[in-house]
GROMACS .gro file of N, CA and C in nm:
model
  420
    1UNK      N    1  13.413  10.500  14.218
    1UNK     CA    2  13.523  10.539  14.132
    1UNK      C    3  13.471  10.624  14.016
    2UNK      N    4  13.544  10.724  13.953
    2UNK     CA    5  13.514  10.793  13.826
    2UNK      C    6  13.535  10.727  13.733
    3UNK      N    7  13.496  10.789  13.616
    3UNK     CA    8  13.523  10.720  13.490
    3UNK      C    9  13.677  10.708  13.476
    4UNK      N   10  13.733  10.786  13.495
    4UNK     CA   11  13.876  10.839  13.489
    4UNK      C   12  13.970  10.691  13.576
    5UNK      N   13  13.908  10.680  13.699
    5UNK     CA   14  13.980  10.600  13.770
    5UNK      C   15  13.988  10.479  13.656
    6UNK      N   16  13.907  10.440  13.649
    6UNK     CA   17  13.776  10.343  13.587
    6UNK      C   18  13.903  10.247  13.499
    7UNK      N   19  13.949  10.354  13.400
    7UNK     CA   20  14.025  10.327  13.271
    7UNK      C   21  14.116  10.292  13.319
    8UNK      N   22  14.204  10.424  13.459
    8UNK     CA   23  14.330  10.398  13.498
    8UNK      C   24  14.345  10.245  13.554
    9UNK      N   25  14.232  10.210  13.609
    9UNK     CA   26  14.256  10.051  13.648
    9UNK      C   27  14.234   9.930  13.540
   10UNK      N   28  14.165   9.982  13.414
   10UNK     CA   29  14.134   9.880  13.301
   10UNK      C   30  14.330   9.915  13.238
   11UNK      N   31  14.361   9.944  13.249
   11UNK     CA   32  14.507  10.004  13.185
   11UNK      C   33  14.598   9.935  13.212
   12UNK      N   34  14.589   9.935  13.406
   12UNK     CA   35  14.670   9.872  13.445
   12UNK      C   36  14.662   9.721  13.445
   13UNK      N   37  14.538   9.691  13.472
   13UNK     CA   38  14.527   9.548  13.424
   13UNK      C   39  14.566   9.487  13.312
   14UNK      N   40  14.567   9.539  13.167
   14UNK     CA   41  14.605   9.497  13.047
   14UNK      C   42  14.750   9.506  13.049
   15UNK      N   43  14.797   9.632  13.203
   15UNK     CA   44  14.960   9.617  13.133
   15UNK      C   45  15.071   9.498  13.180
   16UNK      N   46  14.977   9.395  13.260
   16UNK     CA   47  15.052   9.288  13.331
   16UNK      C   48  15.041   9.194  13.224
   17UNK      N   49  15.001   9.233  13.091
   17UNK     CA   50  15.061   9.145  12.947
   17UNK      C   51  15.120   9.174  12.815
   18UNK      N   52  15.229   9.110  12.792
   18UNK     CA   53  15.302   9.168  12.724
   18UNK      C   54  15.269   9.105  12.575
   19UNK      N   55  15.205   9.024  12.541
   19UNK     CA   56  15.123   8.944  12.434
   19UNK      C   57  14.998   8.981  12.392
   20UNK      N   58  14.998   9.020  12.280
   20UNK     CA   59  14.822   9.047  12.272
   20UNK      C   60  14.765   8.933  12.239
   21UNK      N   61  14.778   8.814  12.229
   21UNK     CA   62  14.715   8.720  12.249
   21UNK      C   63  14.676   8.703  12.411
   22UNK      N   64  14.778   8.738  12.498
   22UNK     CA   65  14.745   8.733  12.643
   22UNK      C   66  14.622   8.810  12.686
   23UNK      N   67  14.601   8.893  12.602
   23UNK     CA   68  14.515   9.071  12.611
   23UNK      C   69  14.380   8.977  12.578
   24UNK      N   70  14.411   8.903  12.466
   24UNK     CA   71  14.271   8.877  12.398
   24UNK      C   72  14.208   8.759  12.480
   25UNK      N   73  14.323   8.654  12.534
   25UNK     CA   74  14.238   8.583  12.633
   25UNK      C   75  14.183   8.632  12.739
   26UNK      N   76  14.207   8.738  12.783
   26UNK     CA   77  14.180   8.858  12.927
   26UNK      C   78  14.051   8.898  12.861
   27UNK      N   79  14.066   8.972  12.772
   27UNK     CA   80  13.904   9.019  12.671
   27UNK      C   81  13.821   8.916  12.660
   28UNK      N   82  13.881   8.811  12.637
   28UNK     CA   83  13.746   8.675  12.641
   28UNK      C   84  13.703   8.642  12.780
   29UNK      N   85  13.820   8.646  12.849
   29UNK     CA   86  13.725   8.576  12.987
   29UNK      C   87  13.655   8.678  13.070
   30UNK      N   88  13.674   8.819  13.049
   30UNK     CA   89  13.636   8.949  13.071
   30UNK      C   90  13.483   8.908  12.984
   31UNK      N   91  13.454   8.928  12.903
   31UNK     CA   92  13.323   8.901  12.824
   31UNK      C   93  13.204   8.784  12.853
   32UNK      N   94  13.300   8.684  12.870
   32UNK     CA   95  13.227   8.548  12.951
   32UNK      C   96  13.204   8.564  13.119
   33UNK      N   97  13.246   8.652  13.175
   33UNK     CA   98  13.196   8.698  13.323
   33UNK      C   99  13.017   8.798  13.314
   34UNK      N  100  13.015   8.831  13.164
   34UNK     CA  101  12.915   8.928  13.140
   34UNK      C  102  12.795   8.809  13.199
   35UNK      N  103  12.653   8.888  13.247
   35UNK     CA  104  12.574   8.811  13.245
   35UNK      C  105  12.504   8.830  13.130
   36UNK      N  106  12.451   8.727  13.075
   36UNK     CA  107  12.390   8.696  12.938
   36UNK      C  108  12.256   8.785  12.947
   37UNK      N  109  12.218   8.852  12.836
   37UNK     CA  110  12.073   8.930  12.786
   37UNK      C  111  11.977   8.783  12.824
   38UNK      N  112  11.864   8.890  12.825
   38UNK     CA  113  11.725   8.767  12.866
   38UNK      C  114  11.719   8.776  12.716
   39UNK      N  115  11.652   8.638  12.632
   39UNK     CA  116  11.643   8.630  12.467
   39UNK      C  117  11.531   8.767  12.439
   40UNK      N  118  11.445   8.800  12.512
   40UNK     CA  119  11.354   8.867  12.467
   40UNK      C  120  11.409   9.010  12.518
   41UNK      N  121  11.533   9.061  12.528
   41UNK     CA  122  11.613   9.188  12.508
   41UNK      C  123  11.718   9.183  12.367
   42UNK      N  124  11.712   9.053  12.318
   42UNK     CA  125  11.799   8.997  12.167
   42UNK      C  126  11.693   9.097  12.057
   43UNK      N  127  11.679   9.239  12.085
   43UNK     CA  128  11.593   9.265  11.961
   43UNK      C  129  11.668   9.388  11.855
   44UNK      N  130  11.567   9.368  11.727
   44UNK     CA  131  11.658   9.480  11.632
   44UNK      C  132  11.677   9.650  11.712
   45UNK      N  133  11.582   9.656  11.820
   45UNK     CA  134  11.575   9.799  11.868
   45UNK      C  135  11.714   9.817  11.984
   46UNK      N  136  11.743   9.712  12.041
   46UNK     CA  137  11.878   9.701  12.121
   46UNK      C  138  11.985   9.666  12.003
   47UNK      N  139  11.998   9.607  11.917
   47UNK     CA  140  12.101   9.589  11.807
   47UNK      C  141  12.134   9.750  11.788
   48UNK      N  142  12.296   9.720  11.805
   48UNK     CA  143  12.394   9.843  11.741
   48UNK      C  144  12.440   9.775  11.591
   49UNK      N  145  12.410   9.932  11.544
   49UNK     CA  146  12.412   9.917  11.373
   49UNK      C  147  12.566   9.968  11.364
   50UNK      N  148  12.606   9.922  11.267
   50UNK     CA  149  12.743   9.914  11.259
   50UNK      C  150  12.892   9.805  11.354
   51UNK      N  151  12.828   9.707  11.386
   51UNK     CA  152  12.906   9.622  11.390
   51UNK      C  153  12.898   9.458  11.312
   52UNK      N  154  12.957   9.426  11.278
   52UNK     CA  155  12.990   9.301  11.210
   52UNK      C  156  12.916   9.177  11.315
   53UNK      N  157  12.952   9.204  11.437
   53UNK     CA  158  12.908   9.087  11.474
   53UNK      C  159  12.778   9.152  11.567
   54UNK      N  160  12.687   9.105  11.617
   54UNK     CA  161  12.542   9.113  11.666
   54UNK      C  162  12.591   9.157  11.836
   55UNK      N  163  12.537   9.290  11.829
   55UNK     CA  164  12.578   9.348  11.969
   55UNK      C  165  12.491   9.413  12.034
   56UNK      N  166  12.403   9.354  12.165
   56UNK     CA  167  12.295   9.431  12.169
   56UNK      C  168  12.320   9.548  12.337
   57UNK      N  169  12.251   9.623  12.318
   57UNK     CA  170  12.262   9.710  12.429
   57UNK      C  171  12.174   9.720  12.500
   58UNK      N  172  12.123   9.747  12.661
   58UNK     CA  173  11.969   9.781  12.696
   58UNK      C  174  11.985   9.854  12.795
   59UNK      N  175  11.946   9.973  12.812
   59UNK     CA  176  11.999  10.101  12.911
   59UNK      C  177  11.832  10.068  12.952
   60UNK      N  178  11.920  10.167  13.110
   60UNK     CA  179  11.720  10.213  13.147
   60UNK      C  180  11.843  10.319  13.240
   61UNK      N  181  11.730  10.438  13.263
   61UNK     CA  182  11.780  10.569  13.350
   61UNK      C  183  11.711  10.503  13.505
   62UNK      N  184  11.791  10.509  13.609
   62UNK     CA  185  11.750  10.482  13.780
   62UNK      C  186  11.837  10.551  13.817
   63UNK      N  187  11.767  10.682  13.898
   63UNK     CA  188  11.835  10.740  13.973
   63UNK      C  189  11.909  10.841  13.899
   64UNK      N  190  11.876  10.909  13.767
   64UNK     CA  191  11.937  11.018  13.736
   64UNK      C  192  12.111  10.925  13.627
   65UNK      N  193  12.121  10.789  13.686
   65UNK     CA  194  12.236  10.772  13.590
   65UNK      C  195  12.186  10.640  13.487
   66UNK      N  196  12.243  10.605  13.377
   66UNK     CA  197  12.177  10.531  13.310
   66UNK      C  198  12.311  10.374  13.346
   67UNK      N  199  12.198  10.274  13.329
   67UNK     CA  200  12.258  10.137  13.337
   67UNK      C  201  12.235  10.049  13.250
   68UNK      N  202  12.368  10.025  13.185
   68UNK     CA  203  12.370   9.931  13.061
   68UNK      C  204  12.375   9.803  13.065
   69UNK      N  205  12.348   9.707  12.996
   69UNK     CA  206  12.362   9.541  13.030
   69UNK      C  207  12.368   9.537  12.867
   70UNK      N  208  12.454   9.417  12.866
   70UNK     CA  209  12.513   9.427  12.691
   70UNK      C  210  12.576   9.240  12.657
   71UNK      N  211  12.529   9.250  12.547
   71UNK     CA  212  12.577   9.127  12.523
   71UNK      C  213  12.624   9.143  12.368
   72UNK      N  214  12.715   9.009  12.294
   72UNK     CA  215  12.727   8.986  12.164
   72UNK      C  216  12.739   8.880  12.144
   73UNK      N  217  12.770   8.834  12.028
   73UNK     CA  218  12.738   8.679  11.992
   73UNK      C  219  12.891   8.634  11.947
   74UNK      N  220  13.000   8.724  11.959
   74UNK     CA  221  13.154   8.698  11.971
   74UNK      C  222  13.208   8.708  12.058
   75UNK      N  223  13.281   8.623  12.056
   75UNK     CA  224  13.381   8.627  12.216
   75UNK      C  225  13.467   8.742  12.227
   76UNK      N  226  13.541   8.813  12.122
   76UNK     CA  227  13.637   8.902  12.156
   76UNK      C  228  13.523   9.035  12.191
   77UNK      N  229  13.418   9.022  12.097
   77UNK     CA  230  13.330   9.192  12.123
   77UNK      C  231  13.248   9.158  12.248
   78UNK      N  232  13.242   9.000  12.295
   78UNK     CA  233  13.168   9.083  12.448
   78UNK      C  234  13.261   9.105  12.544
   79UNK      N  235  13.367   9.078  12.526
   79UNK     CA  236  13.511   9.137  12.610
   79UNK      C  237  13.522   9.291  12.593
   80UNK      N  238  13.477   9.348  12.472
   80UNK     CA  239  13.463   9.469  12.457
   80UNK      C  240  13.359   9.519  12.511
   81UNK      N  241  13.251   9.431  12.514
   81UNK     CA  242  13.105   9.504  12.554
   81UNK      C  243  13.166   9.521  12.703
   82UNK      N  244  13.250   9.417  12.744
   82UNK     CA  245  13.235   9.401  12.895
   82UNK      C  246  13.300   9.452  12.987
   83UNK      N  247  13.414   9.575  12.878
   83UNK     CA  248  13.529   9.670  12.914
   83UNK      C  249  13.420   9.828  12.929
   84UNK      N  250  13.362   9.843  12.823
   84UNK     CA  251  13.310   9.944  12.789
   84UNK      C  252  13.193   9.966  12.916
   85UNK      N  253  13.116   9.888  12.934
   85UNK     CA  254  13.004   9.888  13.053
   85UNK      C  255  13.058   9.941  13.153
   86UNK      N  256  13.164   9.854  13.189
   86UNK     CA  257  13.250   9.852  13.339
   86UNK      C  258  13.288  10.007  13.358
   87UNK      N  259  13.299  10.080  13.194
   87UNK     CA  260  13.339  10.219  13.236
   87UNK      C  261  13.231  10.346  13.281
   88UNK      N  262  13.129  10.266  13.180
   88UNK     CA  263  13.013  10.391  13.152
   88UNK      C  264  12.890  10.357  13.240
   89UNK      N  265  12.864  10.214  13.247
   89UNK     CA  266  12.739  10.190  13.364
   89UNK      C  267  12.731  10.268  13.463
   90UNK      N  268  12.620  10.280  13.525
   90UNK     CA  269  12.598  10.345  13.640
   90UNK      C  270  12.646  10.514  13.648
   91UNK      N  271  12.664  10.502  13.525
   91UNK     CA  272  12.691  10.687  13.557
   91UNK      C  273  12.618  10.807  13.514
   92UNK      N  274  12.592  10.881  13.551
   92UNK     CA  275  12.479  10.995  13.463
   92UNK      C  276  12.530  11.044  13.332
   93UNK      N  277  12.431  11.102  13.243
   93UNK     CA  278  12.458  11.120  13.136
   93UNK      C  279  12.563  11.233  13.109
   94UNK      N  280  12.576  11.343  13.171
   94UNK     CA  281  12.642  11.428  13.167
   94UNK      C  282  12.790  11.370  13.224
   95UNK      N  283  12.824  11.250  13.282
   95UNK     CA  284  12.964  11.232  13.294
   95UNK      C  285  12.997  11.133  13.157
   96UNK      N  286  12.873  11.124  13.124
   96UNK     CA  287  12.953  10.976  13.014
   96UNK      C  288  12.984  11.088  12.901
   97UNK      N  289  12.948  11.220  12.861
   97UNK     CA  290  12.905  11.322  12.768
   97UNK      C  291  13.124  11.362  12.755
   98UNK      N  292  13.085  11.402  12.937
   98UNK     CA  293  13.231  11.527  12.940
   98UNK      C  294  13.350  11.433  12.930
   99UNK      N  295  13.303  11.292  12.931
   99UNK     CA  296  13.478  11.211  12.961
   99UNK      C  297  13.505  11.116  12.791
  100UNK      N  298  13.629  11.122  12.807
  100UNK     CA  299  13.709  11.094  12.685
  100UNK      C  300  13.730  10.933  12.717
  101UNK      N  301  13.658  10.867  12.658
  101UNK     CA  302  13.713  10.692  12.647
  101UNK      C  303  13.825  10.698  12.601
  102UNK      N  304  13.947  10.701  12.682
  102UNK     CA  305  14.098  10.743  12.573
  102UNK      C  306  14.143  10.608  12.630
  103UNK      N  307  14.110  10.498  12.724
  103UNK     CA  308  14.204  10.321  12.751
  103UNK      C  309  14.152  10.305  12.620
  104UNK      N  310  14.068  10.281  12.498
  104UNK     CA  311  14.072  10.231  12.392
  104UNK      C  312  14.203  10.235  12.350
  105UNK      N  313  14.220  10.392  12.337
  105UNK     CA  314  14.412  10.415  12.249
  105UNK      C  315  14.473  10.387  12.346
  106UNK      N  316  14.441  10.430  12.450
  106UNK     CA  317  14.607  10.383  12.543
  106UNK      C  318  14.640  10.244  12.547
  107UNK      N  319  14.513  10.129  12.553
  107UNK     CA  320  14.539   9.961  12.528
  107UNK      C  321  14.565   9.978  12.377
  108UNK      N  322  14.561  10.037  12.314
  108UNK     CA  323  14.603   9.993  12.133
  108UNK      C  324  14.490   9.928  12.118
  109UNK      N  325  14.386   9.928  12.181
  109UNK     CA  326  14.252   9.839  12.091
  109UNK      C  327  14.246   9.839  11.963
  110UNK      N  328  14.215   9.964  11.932
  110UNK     CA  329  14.185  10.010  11.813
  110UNK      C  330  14.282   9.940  11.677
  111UNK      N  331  14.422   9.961  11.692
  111UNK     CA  332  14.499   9.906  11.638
  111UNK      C  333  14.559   9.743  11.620
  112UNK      N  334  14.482   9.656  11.745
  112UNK     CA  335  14.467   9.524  11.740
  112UNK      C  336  14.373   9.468  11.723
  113UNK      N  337  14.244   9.522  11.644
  113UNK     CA  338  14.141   9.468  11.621
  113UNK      C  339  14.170   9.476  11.483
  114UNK      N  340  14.076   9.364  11.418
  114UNK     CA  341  14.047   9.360  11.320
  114UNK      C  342  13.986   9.507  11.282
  115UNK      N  343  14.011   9.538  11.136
  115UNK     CA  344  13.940   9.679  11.082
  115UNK      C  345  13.774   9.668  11.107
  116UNK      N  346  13.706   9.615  11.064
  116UNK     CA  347  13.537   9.545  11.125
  116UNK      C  348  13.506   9.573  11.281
  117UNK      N  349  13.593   9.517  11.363
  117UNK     CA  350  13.585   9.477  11.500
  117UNK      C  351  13.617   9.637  11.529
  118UNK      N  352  13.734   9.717  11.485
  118UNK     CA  353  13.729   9.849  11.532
  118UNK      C  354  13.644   9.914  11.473
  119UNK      N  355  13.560   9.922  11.420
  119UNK     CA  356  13.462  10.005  11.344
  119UNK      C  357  13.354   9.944  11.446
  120UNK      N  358  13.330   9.858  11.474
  120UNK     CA  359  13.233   9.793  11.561
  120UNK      C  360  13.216   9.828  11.706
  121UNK      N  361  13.360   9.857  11.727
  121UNK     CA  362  13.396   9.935  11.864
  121UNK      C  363  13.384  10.066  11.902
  122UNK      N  364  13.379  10.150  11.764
  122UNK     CA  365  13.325  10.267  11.747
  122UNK      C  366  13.161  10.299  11.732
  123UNK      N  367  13.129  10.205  11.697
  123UNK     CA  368  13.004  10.225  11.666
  123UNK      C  369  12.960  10.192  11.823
  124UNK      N  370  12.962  10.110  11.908
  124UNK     CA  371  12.910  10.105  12.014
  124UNK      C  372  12.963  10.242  12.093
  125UNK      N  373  13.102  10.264  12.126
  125UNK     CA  374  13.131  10.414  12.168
  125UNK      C  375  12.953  10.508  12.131
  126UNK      N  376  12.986  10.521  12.003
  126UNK     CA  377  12.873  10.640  11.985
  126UNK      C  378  12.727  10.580  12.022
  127UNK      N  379  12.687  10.463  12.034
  127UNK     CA  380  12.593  10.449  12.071
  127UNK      C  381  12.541  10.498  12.214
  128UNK      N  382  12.691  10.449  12.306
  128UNK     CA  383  12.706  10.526  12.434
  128UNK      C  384  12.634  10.626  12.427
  129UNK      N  385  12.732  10.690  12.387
  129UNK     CA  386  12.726  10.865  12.341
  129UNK      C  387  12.565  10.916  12.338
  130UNK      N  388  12.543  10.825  12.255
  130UNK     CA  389  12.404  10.890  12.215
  130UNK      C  390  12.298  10.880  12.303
  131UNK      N  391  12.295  10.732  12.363
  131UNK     CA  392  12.265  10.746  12.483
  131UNK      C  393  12.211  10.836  12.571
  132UNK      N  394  12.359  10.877  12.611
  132UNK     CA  395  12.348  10.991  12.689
  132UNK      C  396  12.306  11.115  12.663
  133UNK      N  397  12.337  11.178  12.543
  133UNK     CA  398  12.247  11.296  12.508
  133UNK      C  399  12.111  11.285  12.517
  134UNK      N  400  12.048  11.146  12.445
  134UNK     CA  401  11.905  11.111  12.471
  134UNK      C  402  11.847  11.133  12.654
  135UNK      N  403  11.928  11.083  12.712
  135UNK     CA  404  11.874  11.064  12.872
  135UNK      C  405  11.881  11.184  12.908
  136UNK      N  406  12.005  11.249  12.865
  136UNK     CA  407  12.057  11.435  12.909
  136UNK      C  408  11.931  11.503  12.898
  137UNK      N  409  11.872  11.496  12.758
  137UNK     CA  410  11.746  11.582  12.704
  137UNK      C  411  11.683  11.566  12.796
  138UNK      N  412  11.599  11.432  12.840
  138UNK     CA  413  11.489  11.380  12.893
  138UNK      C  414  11.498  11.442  13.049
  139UNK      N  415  11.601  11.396  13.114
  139UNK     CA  416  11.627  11.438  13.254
  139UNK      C  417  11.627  11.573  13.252
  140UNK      N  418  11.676  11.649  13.177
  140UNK     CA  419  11.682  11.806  13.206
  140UNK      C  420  11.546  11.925  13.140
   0.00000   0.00000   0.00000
């Protein structure tokens, strides 16, 4: 599937609730399916700066696309970690570069998070991001 599909099916899944409390239990048990970081990937060099709660990331490039494994120490942000992966894992850097994470706005994330928690959600976005320019350089 593309990234594109990716969202269209994270979209549709969120739209079989009409409660954002329903959304947020979906985001929790979405996050608790994550498999847990080994403790010795828990480090300040995987920590994303700019979130409130402790969110770590650990890419490695195989095969030209990079693969993320992600954890946090909140239930609602590893529902986020565990939305965000599902979109961008496994894909090369140049698709994570050209595509627009737009299910954030289309689920209203942004606007049902706490102000912290969306700043937190941004900050991992760009970590993505950066990511990928980093791997882009390297591979090309």
């Amino acid at each position: 599937m593309t990234i594109e599909e990716i969202q269209k099916e994270i979209i549709e899944e969120f739209s079989v609730y009409d409660d954002w409390m329903d959304k947020y239990a979906y985001l929790i048990e979405l996050g608790n399916q994550l498999e847990p970081l080994d403790p010795k990937d828990k480090t300040d060099q995987n920590l994303i700066k700019g979130c409130q709660s402790r969110v770590w990331f650990v890419t490695e490039i195989k095969d030209g696309k990079i693969h993320f494994r992600g954890e946090s120490d909140a239930v609602i942000v590893k529902g986020l970690v565990a939305l965000l992966l599902r979109v961008v894992s496994g894909r090369t850097p140049e698709e994570i570069m050209k595509n627009d994470l737009h299910f954030i706005d289309d689920l209203g994330l942004k606007q049902h998070l706490s102000p912290t928690r969306s700043n937190g959600l941004l900050a991992m976005v760009k970590q993505i991001r950066l990511y990928a320019v980093a791997y882009n350089r390297i591979e090309s």
